[in-house]
Every structure is written in structure tokens, then in C-alpha cells.
PDB file of C-alpha atoms in Angstrom:
ATOM      1  CA  UNK A  33     -35.582 103.294   2.360  1.00  0.00           C
ATOM      2  CA  UNK A  34     -33.713 100.008   1.998  1.00  0.00           C
ATOM      3  CA  UNK A  35     -30.113  99.935   0.847  1.00  0.00           C
ATOM      4  CA  UNK A  36     -29.177  97.812  -2.151  1.00  0.00           C
ATOM      5  CA  UNK A  37     -27.211  95.587   0.219  1.00  0.00           C
ATOM      6  CA  UNK A  38     -30.261  94.758   2.345  1.00  0.00           C
ATOM      7  CA  UNK A  39     -32.611  93.942  -0.545  1.00  0.00           C
ATOM      8  CA  UNK A  40     -31.205  90.414  -1.154  1.00  0.00           C
ATOM      9  CA  UNK A  41     -31.590  89.583   2.545  1.00  0.00           C
ATOM     10  CA  UNK A  42     -35.153  90.923   2.510  1.00  0.00           C
ATOM     11  CA  UNK A  43     -35.962  88.832  -0.578  1.00  0.00           C
ATOM     12  CA  UNK A  44     -34.600  85.686   1.064  1.00  0.00           C
ATOM     13  CA  UNK A  45     -36.614  86.382   4.229  1.00  0.00           C
ATOM     14  CA  UNK A  46     -39.730  87.012   2.123  1.00  0.00           C
ATOM     15  CA  UNK A  47     -39.060  83.724   0.340  1.00  0.00           C
ATOM     16  CA  UNK A  48     -39.113  81.866   3.654  1.00  0.00           C
ATOM     17  CA  UNK A  49     -42.410  83.504   4.655  1.00  0.00           C
ATOM     18  CA  UNK A  50     -43.917  82.750   1.239  1.00  0.00           C
ATOM     19  CA  UNK A  51     -43.270  79.058   1.852  1.00  0.00           C
ATOM     20  CA  UNK A  52     -45.160  78.744   5.153  1.00  0.00           C
ATOM     21  CA  UNK A  53     -48.211  77.220   3.473  1.00  0.00           C
ATOM     22  CA  UNK A  54     -46.157  74.804   1.361  1.00  0.00           C
ATOM     23  CA  UNK A  55     -46.097  71.778   3.686  1.00  0.00           C
ATOM     24  CA  UNK A  56     -49.275  72.423   5.642  1.00  0.00           C
ATOM     25  CA  UNK A  57     -51.291  69.805   3.769  1.00  0.00           C
ATOM     26  CA  UNK A  58     -48.669  67.030   4.058  1.00  0.00           C
ATOM     27  CA  UNK A  59     -48.137  67.857   7.731  1.00  0.00           C
ATOM     28  CA  UNK A  60     -51.849  67.512   8.473  1.00  0.00           C
ATOM     29  CA  UNK A  61     -52.617  64.720   6.012  1.00  0.00           C
ATOM     30  CA  UNK A  62     -53.246  61.957   8.579  1.00  0.00           C
ATOM     31  CA  UNK A  63     -55.924  64.041  10.285  1.00  0.00           C
ATOM     32  CA  UNK A  64     -57.498  65.224   7.018  1.00  0.00           C
ATOM     33  CA  UNK A  65     -57.490  61.751   5.525  1.00  0.00           C
ATOM     34  CA  UNK A  66     -59.379  60.417   8.532  1.00  0.00           C
ATOM     35  CA  UNK A  67     -61.816  63.328   8.812  1.00  0.00           C
ATOM     36  CA  UNK A  68     -62.725  63.299   5.114  1.00  0.00           C
ATOM     37  CA  UNK A  69     -62.477  59.494   4.702  1.00  0.00           C
ATOM     38  CA  UNK A  70     -60.010  59.924   1.833  1.00  0.00           C
ATOM     39  CA  UNK A  71     -58.496  56.920   0.120  1.00  0.00           C
ATOM     40  CA  UNK A  72     -54.721  56.921  -0.258  1.00  0.00           C
ATOM     41  CA  UNK A  73     -55.196  57.788  -3.936  1.00  0.00           C
ATOM     42  CA  UNK A  74     -57.433  60.757  -3.149  1.00  0.00           C
ATOM     43  CA  UNK A  75     -55.016  62.012  -0.510  1.00  0.00           C
ATOM     44  CA  UNK A  76     -52.164  61.789  -3.006  1.00  0.00           C
ATOM     45  CA  UNK A  77     -54.136  63.520  -5.734  1.00  0.00           C
ATOM     46  CA  UNK A  78     -54.925  66.438  -3.417  1.00  0.00           C
ATOM     47  CA  UNK A  79     -51.236  66.795  -2.657  1.00  0.00           C
ATOM     48  CA  UNK A  80     -50.324  66.639  -6.328  1.00  0.00           C
ATOM     49  CA  UNK A  81     -52.716  69.458  -7.191  1.00  0.00           C
ATOM     50  CA  UNK A  82     -50.319  71.876  -5.507  1.00  0.00           C
ATOM     51  CA  UNK A  83     -47.752  70.938  -8.143  1.00  0.00           C
ATOM     52  CA  UNK A  84     -50.358  71.088 -10.913  1.00  0.00           C
ATOM     53  CA  UNK A  85     -50.939  74.727  -9.966  1.00  0.00           C
ATOM     54  CA  UNK A  86     -47.221  75.389  -9.766  1.00  0.00           C
ATOM     55  CA  UNK A  87     -46.327  73.790 -13.089  1.00  0.00           C
ATOM     56  CA  UNK A  88     -49.322  75.254 -14.910  1.00  0.00           C
ATOM     57  CA  UNK A  89     -48.450  78.835 -13.923  1.00  0.00           C
ATOM     58  CA  UNK A  90     -44.705  79.132 -13.304  1.00  0.00           C
ATOM     59  CA  UNK A  91     -43.935  80.055 -16.917  1.00  0.00           C
ATOM     60  CA  UNK A  92     -46.749  82.621 -16.910  1.00  0.00           C
ATOM     61  CA  UNK A  93     -45.490  84.326 -13.746  1.00  0.00           C
ATOM     62  CA  UNK A  94     -41.905  84.293 -14.999  1.00  0.00           C
ATOM     63  CA  UNK A  95     -42.824  85.784 -18.383  1.00  0.00           C
ATOM     64  CA  UNK A  96     -44.958  88.395 -16.650  1.00  0.00           C
ATOM     65  CA  UNK A  97     -41.822  89.815 -14.979  1.00  0.00           C
ATOM     66  CA  UNK A  98     -40.622  90.824 -18.468  1.00  0.00           C
ATOM     67  CA  UNK A  99     -43.661  93.095 -18.864  1.00  0.00           C
ATOM     68  CA  UNK A 100     -44.566  94.158 -15.317  1.00  0.00           C
ATOM     69  CA  UNK A 101     -42.399  95.196 -12.386  1.00  0.00           C
ATOM     70  CA  UNK A 102     -41.462  91.980 -10.579  1.00  0.00           C
ATOM     71  CA  UNK A 103     -42.552  93.463  -7.251  1.00  0.00           C
ATOM     72  CA  UNK A 104     -46.158  93.593  -8.469  1.00  0.00           C
ATOM     73  CA  UNK A 105     -45.941  90.072  -9.838  1.00  0.00           C
ATOM     74  CA  UNK A 106     -44.541  88.874  -6.503  1.00  0.00           C
ATOM     75  CA  UNK A 107     -47.324  90.656  -4.617  1.00  0.00           C
ATOM     76  CA  UNK A 108     -49.944  89.062  -6.872  1.00  0.00           C
ATOM     77  CA  UNK A 109     -48.403  85.617  -6.329  1.00  0.00           C
ATOM     78  CA  UNK A 110     -48.443  86.225  -2.580  1.00  0.00           C
ATOM     79  CA  UNK A 111     -52.128  87.128  -2.752  1.00  0.00           C
ATOM     80  CA  UNK A 112     -52.966  83.954  -4.695  1.00  0.00           C
ATOM     81  CA  UNK A 113     -50.987  81.833  -2.217  1.00  0.00           C
ATOM     82  CA  UNK A 114     -52.811  83.507   0.668  1.00  0.00           C
ATOM     83  CA  UNK A 115     -56.208  82.840  -0.909  1.00  0.00           C
ATOM     84  CA  UNK A 116     -55.279  79.197  -1.481  1.00  0.00           C
ATOM     85  CA  UNK A 117     -53.889  78.521   1.977  1.00  0.00           C
ATOM     86  CA  UNK A 118     -56.494  80.503   3.925  1.00  0.00           C
ATOM     87  CA  UNK A 119     -59.155  79.082   1.613  1.00  0.00           C
ATOM     88  CA  UNK A 120     -58.085  75.577   2.560  1.00  0.00           C
ATOM     89  CA  UNK A 121     -58.501  76.371   6.238  1.00  0.00           C
ATOM     90  CA  UNK A 122     -61.733  78.304   5.900  1.00  0.00           C
ATOM     91  CA  UNK A 123     -63.513  76.502   3.102  1.00  0.00           C
ATOM     92  CA  UNK A 124     -62.155  73.101   2.150  1.00  0.00           C
ATOM     93  CA  UNK A 125     -64.759  70.437   2.835  1.00  0.00           C
ATOM     94  CA  UNK A 126     -63.331  67.403   1.081  1.00  0.00           C
ATOM     95  CA  UNK A 127     -61.633  66.111  -2.024  1.00  0.00           C
ATOM     96  CA  UNK A 128     -62.791  68.559  -4.718  1.00  0.00           C
ATOM     97  CA  UNK A 129     -62.563  71.764  -2.712  1.00  0.00           C
ATOM     98  CA  UNK A 130     -59.169  70.693  -1.341  1.00  0.00           C
ATOM     99  CA  UNK A 131     -57.897  70.119  -4.895  1.00  0.00           C
ATOM    100  CA  UNK A 132     -59.059  73.599  -5.899  1.00  0.00           C
ATOM    101  CA  UNK A 133     -57.323  75.427  -3.072  1.00  0.00           C
ATOM    102  CA  UNK A 134     -54.184  73.325  -3.504  1.00  0.00           C
ATOM    103  CA  UNK A 135     -54.016  74.493  -7.140  1.00  0.00           C
ATOM    104  CA  UNK A 136     -54.236  78.083  -5.914  1.00  0.00           C
ATOM    105  CA  UNK A 137     -51.491  77.533  -3.356  1.00  0.00           C
ATOM    106  CA  UNK A 138     -49.227  76.022  -6.001  1.00  0.00           C
ATOM    107  CA  UNK A 139     -49.934  78.858  -8.420  1.00  0.00           C
ATOM    108  CA  UNK A 140     -49.239  81.379  -5.677  1.00  0.00           C
ATOM    109  CA  UNK A 141     -45.913  79.839  -4.711  1.00  0.00           C
ATOM    110  CA  UNK A 142     -44.961  79.836  -8.411  1.00  0.00           C
ATOM    111  CA  UNK A 143     -45.848  83.528  -8.432  1.00  0.00           C
ATOM    112  CA  UNK A 144     -43.394  84.241  -5.643  1.00  0.00           C
ATOM    113  CA  UNK A 145     -40.549  81.796  -6.243  1.00  0.00           C
ATOM    114  CA  UNK A 146     -39.461  82.655  -9.789  1.00  0.00           C
ATOM    115  CA  UNK A 147     -40.345  86.377  -9.666  1.00  0.00           C
ATOM    116  CA  UNK A 148     -38.441  86.585  -6.372  1.00  0.00           C
ATOM    117  CA  UNK A 149     -35.461  84.963  -8.027  1.00  0.00           C
ATOM    118  CA  UNK A 150     -35.742  87.466 -10.879  1.00  0.00           C
ATOM    119  CA  UNK A 151     -35.861  90.380  -8.435  1.00  0.00           C
ATOM    120  CA  UNK A 152     -32.816  88.983  -6.665  1.00  0.00           C
ATOM    121  CA  UNK A 153     -30.920  88.627  -9.940  1.00  0.00           C
ATOM    122  CA  UNK A 154     -31.804  92.201 -10.890  1.00  0.00           C
ATOM    123  CA  UNK A 155     -30.320  93.711  -7.712  1.00  0.00           C
ATOM    124  CA  UNK A 156     -27.176  91.596  -7.382  1.00  0.00           C
ATOM    125  CA  UNK A 157     -24.154  91.279  -9.646  1.00  0.00           C
ATOM    126  CA  UNK A 158     -20.939  89.301  -9.985  1.00  0.00           C
ATOM    127  CA  UNK A 159     -19.923  86.868  -7.271  1.00  0.00           C
ATOM    128  CA  UNK A 160     -22.551  88.130  -4.857  1.00  0.00           C
ATOM    129  CA  UNK A 161     -25.271  87.285  -7.385  1.00  0.00           C
ATOM    130  CA  UNK A 162     -24.356  83.608  -7.573  1.00  0.00           C
ATOM    131  CA  UNK A 163     -23.988  83.485  -3.794  1.00  0.00           C
ATOM    132  CA  UNK A 164     -27.403  85.055  -3.144  1.00  0.00           C
ATOM    133  CA  UNK A 165     -29.077  82.905  -5.810  1.00  0.00           C
ATOM    134  CA  UNK A 166     -27.628  79.819  -4.108  1.00  0.00           C
ATOM    135  CA  UNK A 167     -28.929  81.004  -0.733  1.00  0.00           C
ATOM    136  CA  UNK A 168     -32.340  81.831  -2.177  1.00  0.00           C
ATOM    137  CA  UNK A 169     -32.790  78.430  -3.809  1.00  0.00           C
ATOM    138  CA  UNK A 170     -31.551  76.559  -0.745  1.00  0.00           C
ATOM    139  CA  UNK A 171     -33.910  78.475   1.525  1.00  0.00           C
ATOM    140  CA  UNK A 172     -36.803  76.814  -0.307  1.00  0.00           C
ATOM    141  CA  UNK A 173     -36.071  73.775   1.862  1.00  0.00           C
ATOM    142  CA  UNK A 174     -35.871  75.861   5.014  1.00  0.00           C
ATOM    143  CA  UNK A 175     -39.240  77.464   4.233  1.00  0.00           C
ATOM    144  CA  UNK A 176     -40.786  74.071   3.520  1.00  0.00           C
ATOM    145  CA  UNK A 177     -39.422  72.663   6.792  1.00  0.00           C
ATOM    146  CA  UNK A 178     -40.722  75.638   8.774  1.00  0.00           C
ATOM    147  CA  UNK A 179     -44.105  75.161   7.117  1.00  0.00           C
ATOM    148  CA  UNK A 180     -44.201  71.549   8.240  1.00  0.00           C
ATOM    149  CA  UNK A 181     -43.148  72.447  11.788  1.00  0.00           C
ATOM    150  CA  UNK A 182     -45.525  75.383  12.107  1.00  0.00           C
ATOM    151  CA  UNK A 183     -48.519  73.316  10.969  1.00  0.00           C
ATOM    152  CA  UNK A 184     -47.534  70.619  13.445  1.00  0.00           C
ATOM    153  CA  UNK A 185     -47.315  73.117  16.295  1.00  0.00           C
ATOM    154  CA  UNK A 186     -50.530  74.996  15.540  1.00  0.00           C
ATOM    155  CA  UNK A 187     -52.945  72.154  14.690  1.00  0.00           C
ATOM    156  CA  UNK A 188     -52.923  70.445  18.126  1.00  0.00           C
ATOM    157  CA  UNK A 189     -53.639  73.786  19.817  1.00  0.00           C
ATOM    158  CA  UNK A 190     -55.984  75.561  17.405  1.00  0.00           C
ATOM    159  CA  UNK A 191     -57.119  72.847  14.976  1.00  0.00           C
ATOM    160  CA  UNK A 192     -56.129  72.015  11.433  1.00  0.00           C
ATOM    161  CA  UNK A 193     -58.238  74.781   9.888  1.00  0.00           C
ATOM    162  CA  UNK A 194     -56.466  77.478  11.890  1.00  0.00           C
ATOM    163  CA  UNK A 195     -53.104  75.930  11.058  1.00  0.00           C
ATOM    164  CA  UNK A 196     -53.828  76.704   7.395  1.00  0.00           C
ATOM    165  CA  UNK A 197     -55.032  80.208   8.220  1.00  0.00           C
ATOM    166  CA  UNK A 198     -51.993  81.027  10.359  1.00  0.00           C
ATOM    167  CA  UNK A 199     -49.608  79.608   7.754  1.00  0.00           C
ATOM    168  CA  UNK A 200     -51.367  81.734   5.119  1.00  0.00           C
ATOM    169  CA  UNK A 201     -50.223  84.851   6.983  1.00  0.00           C
ATOM    170  CA  UNK A 202     -46.710  84.088   5.754  1.00  0.00           C
ATOM    171  CA  UNK A 203     -47.854  84.928   2.235  1.00  0.00           C
ATOM    172  CA  UNK A 204     -49.150  88.298   3.410  1.00  0.00           C
ATOM    173  CA  UNK A 205     -45.845  89.040   5.129  1.00  0.00           C
ATOM    174  CA  UNK A 206     -43.847  87.997   2.063  1.00  0.00           C
ATOM    175  CA  UNK A 207     -46.004  90.140  -0.220  1.00  0.00           C
TER     176      UNK A 207
END
């Protein structure tokens, strides 16, 4: 059983793990652009589809926490992020399939970020709440940076497809 004091730290750690797929595509873009013969426009559109998925679903996920326990919403978001990131590594073959899995990754991150923030707000109060919320939001950048680094470390050893698969494991851990 976790104490109420450890839950915010666990949520922040889960937030970092949930972000491990976030920068995988940008980190591996030069290789993917060459392998799939993508124009600069196509490469940019693929990257933007992450944010299409995020923006299209963030309000849905957030509203869902008013009706369903935020832990279940977070777990569902983690599952969607996993499917998107692992799906990129295992199934993306070019522009259209890459756009599809990027949408899923964006939707999944939306399903962890805001519900995680809601869970954090529900278990903290007073000065500690604003402090933990500040840490949580700032750790978005740390998670994104770790995603970039991890993809860069894995791809030369195991290939770009496995970099996506390994980064997808972060979503499982966060869930």
C-alpha cells in the first residue's frame, strides 16, 4: 500500500515513463525520411499528427475523469500510447501508416498527461499541491528529453523499429 505522501512522486515518475515515446519520431526523423523517401512536408505532417491526436482528444480524456476514476482513464491513455508507439515500430511502412500511429501516440499522451495532473491535484492540497503541479508540468520536458536520448541510444544498436518498441514500454510502466 502506498502512503499519500508517495503518490505524488509515483505520479511524477509515471509521467516521465509515459513520455518515452514522445520524441522518438523526431529523434529518428533523418533515418525515416531517407528510408521512406519523405519530402520535408511529409516528414513535418507526420510529426504534426502527434499533436492532432493530442488536441483532438485531450478534452475528452479530461472530461472522462469527471465520470470515471482517473486511474482507469490514465491506464487507458497508457494503453493507447503503447499501441501507437509500438505500432510505429512494428507496423509503420510510410507516410499514411506513420500518420495513423502518430495520432494514436498523441491521443495516448493526452490520456495520461491531463488525467495524471487531475490525479495529482486530487491527492495533494495547499502549498504542496502547487509545488507538485509545478514539478509535474516541468517533468514533461524531462520525459521528452529522455525520449529523445533513449531513441538515439537504441536505434544504432537495435534499429529504429526496436527503438519505438522499447520506448513504448514506458507507457506500460506508467500505466
